[in-house]
Coordinates of C-alpha atoms in Angstrom, one line a residue:
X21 CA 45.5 -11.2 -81.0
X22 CA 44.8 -14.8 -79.3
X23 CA 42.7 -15.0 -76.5
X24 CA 42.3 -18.6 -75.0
X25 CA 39.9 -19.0 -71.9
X26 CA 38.4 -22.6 -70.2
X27 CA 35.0 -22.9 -69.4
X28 CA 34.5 -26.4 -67.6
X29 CA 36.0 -29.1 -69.9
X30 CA 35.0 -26.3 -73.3
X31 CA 38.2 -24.3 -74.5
X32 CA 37.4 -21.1 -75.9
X33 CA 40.3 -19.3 -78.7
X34 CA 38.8 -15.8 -79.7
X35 CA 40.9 -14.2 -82.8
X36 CA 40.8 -10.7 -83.3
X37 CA 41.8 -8.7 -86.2
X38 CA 45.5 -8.9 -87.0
X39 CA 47.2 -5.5 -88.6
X40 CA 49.3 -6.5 -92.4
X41 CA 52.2 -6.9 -91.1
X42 CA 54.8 -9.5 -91.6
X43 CA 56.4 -9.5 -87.8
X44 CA 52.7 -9.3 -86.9
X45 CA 51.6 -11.8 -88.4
X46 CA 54.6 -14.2 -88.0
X47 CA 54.1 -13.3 -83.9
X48 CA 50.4 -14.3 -84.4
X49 CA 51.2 -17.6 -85.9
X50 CA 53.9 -18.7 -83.2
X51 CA 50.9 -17.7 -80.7
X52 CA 48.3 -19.4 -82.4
X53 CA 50.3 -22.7 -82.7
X54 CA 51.7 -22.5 -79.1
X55 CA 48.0 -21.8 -77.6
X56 CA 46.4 -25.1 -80.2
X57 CA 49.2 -27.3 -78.7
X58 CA 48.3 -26.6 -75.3
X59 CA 44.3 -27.3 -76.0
X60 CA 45.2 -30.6 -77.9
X61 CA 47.4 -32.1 -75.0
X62 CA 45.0 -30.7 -72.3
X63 CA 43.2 -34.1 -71.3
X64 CA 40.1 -32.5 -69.5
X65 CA 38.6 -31.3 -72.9
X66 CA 36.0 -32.3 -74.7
X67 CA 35.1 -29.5 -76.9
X68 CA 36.9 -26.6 -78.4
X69 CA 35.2 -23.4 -80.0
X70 CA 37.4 -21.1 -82.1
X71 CA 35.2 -17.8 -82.3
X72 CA 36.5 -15.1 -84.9
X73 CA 35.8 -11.4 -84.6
X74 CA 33.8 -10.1 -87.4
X75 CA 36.0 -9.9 -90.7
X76 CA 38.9 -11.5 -88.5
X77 CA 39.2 -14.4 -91.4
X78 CA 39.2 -11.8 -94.2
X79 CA 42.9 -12.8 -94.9
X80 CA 43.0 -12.1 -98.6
X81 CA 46.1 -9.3 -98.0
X82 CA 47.6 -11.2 -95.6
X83 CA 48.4 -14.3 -98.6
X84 CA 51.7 -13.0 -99.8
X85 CA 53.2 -12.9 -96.0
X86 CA 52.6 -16.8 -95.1
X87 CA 55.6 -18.5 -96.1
X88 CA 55.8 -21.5 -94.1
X89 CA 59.2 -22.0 -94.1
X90 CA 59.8 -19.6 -91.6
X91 CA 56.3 -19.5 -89.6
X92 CA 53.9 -22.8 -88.0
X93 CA 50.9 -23.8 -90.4
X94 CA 47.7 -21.8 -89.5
X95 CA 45.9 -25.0 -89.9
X96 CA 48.5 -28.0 -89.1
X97 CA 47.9 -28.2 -85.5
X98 CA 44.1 -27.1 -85.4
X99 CA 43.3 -30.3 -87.9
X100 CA 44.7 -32.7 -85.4
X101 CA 42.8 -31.7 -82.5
X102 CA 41.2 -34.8 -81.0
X103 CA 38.2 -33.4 -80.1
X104 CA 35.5 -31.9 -81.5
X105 CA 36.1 -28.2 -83.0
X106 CA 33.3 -25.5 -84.0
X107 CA 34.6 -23.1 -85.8
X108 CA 32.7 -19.2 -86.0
X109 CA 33.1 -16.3 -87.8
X110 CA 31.4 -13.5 -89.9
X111 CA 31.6 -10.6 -92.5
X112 CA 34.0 -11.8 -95.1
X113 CA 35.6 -15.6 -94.8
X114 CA 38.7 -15.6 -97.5
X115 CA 41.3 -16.7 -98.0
X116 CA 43.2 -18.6 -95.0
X117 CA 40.7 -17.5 -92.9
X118 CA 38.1 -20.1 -94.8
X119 CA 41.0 -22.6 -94.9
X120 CA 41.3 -22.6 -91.0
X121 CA 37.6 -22.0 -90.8
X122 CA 36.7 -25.4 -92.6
X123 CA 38.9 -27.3 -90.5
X124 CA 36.0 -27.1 -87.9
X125 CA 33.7 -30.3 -87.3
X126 CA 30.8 -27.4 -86.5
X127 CA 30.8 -24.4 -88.8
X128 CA 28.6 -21.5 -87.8
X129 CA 28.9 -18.3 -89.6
X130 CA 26.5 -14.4 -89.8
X131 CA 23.9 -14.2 -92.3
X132 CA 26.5 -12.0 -93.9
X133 CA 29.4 -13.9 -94.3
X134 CA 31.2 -14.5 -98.0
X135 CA 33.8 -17.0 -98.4
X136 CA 36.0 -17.2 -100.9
X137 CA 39.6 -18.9 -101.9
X138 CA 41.4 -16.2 -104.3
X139 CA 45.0 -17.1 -103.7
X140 CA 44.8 -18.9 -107.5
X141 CA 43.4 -15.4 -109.0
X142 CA 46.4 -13.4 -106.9
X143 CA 48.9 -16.3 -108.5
X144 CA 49.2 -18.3 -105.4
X145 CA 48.0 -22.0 -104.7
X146 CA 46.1 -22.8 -101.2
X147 CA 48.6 -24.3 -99.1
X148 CA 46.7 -24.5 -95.5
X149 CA 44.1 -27.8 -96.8
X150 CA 41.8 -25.6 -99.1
X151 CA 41.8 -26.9 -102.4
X152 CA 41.6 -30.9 -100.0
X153 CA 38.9 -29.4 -97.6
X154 CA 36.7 -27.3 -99.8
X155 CA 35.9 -30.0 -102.3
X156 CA 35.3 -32.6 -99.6
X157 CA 32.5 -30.3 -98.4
X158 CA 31.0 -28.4 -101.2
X159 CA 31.8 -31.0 -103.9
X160 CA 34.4 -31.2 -106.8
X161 CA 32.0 -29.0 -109.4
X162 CA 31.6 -26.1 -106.7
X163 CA 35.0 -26.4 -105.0
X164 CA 36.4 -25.9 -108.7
X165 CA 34.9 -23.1 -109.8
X166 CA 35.2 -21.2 -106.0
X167 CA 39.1 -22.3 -106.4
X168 CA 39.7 -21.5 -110.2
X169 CA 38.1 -18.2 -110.3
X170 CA 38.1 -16.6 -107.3
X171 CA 34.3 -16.5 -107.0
X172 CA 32.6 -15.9 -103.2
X173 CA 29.7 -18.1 -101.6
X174 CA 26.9 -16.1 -100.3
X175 CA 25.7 -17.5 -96.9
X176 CA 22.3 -19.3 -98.1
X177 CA 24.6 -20.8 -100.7
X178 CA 27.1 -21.9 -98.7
X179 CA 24.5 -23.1 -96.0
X180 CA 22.5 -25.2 -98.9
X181 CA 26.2 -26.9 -100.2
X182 CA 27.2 -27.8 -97.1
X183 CA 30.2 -25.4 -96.1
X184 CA 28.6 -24.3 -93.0
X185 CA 26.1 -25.7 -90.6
X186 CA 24.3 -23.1 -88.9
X187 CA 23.9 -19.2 -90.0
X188 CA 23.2 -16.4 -87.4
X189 CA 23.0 -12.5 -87.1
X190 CA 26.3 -11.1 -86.3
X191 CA 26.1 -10.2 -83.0
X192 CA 24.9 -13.5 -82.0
X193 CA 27.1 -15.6 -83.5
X194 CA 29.6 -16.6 -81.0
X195 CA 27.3 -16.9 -78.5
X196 CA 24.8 -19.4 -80.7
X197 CA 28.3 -21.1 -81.0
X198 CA 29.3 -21.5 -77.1
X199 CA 25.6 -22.8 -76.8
X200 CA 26.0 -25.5 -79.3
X201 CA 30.1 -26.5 -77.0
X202 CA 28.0 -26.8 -73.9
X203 CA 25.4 -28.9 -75.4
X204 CA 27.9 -30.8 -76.6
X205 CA 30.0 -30.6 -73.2
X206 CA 27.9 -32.9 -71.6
X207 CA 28.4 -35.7 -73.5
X208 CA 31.2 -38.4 -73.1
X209 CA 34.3 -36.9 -73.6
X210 CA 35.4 -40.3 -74.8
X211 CA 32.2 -40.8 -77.1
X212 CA 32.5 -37.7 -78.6
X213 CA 36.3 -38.0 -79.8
X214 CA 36.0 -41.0 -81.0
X215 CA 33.1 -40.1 -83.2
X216 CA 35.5 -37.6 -84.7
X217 CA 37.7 -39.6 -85.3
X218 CA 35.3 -42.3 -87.0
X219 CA 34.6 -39.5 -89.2
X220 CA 37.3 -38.0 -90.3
X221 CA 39.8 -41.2 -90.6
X222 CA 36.8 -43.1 -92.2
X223 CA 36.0 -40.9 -94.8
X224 CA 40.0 -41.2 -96.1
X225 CA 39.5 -44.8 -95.9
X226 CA 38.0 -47.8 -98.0
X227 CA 34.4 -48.6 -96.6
X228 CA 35.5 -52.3 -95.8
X229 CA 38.8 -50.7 -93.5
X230 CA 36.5 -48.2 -91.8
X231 CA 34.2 -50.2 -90.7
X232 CA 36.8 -52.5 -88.8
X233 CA 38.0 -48.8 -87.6
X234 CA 34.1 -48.1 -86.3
X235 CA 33.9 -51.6 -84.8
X236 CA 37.6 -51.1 -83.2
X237 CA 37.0 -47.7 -82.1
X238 CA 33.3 -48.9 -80.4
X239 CA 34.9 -51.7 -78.4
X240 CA 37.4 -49.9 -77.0
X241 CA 34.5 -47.3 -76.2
X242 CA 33.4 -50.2 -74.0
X243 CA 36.5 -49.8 -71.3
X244 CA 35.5 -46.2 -70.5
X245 CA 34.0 -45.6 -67.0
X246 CA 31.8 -43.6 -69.0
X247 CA 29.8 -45.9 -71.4
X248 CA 29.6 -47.6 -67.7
X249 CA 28.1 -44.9 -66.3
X250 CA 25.7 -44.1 -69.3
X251 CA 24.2 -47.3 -69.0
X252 CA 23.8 -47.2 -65.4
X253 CA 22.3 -43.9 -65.9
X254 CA 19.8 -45.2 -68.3
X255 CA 18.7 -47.8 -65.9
X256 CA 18.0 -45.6 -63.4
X257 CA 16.1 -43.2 -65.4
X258 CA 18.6 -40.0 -64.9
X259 CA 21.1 -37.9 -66.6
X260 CA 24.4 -39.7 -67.1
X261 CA 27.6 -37.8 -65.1
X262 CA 30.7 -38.2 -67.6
X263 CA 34.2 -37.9 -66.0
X264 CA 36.0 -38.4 -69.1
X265 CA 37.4 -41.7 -68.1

């Protein structure tokens, strides 16, 4: 159901399609959990890619069996990855599946994918960030009416509002995604996760207060062997070689 694989400093977690099933599903999430705690304390990464089989976030019958008193958050530990996370997936995107896939920095999705939220029209309330993430992203007019009603996002829709980045065909997609982690894999590890984190803590903060966090986060940028070595490798006209320290 989880398969988690290194490539370099890039972590890779393929989901595949999990049968309705409470025990299922409740052994899923104590795997999921125990594989994203191992990829945030793992020191040697720099970028994670969580790559979805098609319809694999299509979660809309598995709503009634996530009671989180009893089973980890799908998206608790996912949203405090430090570094970056591109999220991809296709066919239908509902339900938790589009609450865990928004919680990527980089979304990339099929040319086929609909996402929706319908726990509100099935008499339950979002409870993995949905009705926090989707409005950040789409806006509060869209995110109300997507929430309220139940309505799905085509793909050029979603692409023009915002929800996701990128849109390829199907059988492409997780490899268009791996291509964007190893572009990305090349740049300072240090760089990158602070830039994350400038972003996302920023945007929850006053402008004044997140602009000292910027400033703070760009000096202590300046203790890495890496901004040392990215100078150096500007001066000598090559490509820099980050360590991650």
């Amino acid at each position: 159901m989880v398969k988690y694989t290194k490539e370099g400093n890039i972590r890779i977690i393929e989901l595949e399609h999990v049968p309705v099933s409470e025990p299922l599903w409740g052994e899923f999430l104590f795997s999921f959990d125990e594989v994203m705690n191992e990829v945030a304390e793992d020191r040697e990464t720099s970028v994670v890619v969580m790559a979805a089989a098609e319809g694999a976030l299509d979660l809309t019958e598995v709503i009634p069996l996530l009671d989180y008193e009893l089973y980890p958050s799908l998206t608790a530990t996912v949203s405090r990855l430090p570094s970056p996370l591109i999220t991809a997936a296709g066919g239908n995107i509902a339900g938790p599946g589009l609450e865990l896939f928004l919680v990527g920095d980089i979304r990339v999705a099929s040319v086929d994918s609909l996402f929706s939220l319908p726990q509100v029209s099935l008499g339950f309330l979002p409870q993995d960030g949905g009705t926090q993430r989707l409005p950040r992203l789409v806006g509060r007019t869209k995110a109300s009416e997507m929430l309220l009603t139940g309505m799905s996002l085509k793909d050029q829709e979603a692409l023009r509002y915002g929800l996701v980045h990128r849109l390829y065909p199907p059988e492409t997609v997780k490899d268009e995604a791996l291509k964007l982690a190893r572009n990305l894999s090349i740049q300072a590890p240090f760089a990158l996760k602070f830039a994350k984190e400038a972003i996302t803590r920023g945007l929850e903060l006053p402008l004044a207060e997140a602009l000292r966090m910027e400033a703070d986060l760009y000096f202590l940028l300046h203790t890495t062997e890496d901004r040392k070595e990215g100078i150096t490798a500007f001066r000598e006209r090559r490509k820099p070689r980050f360590l991650g320290k």
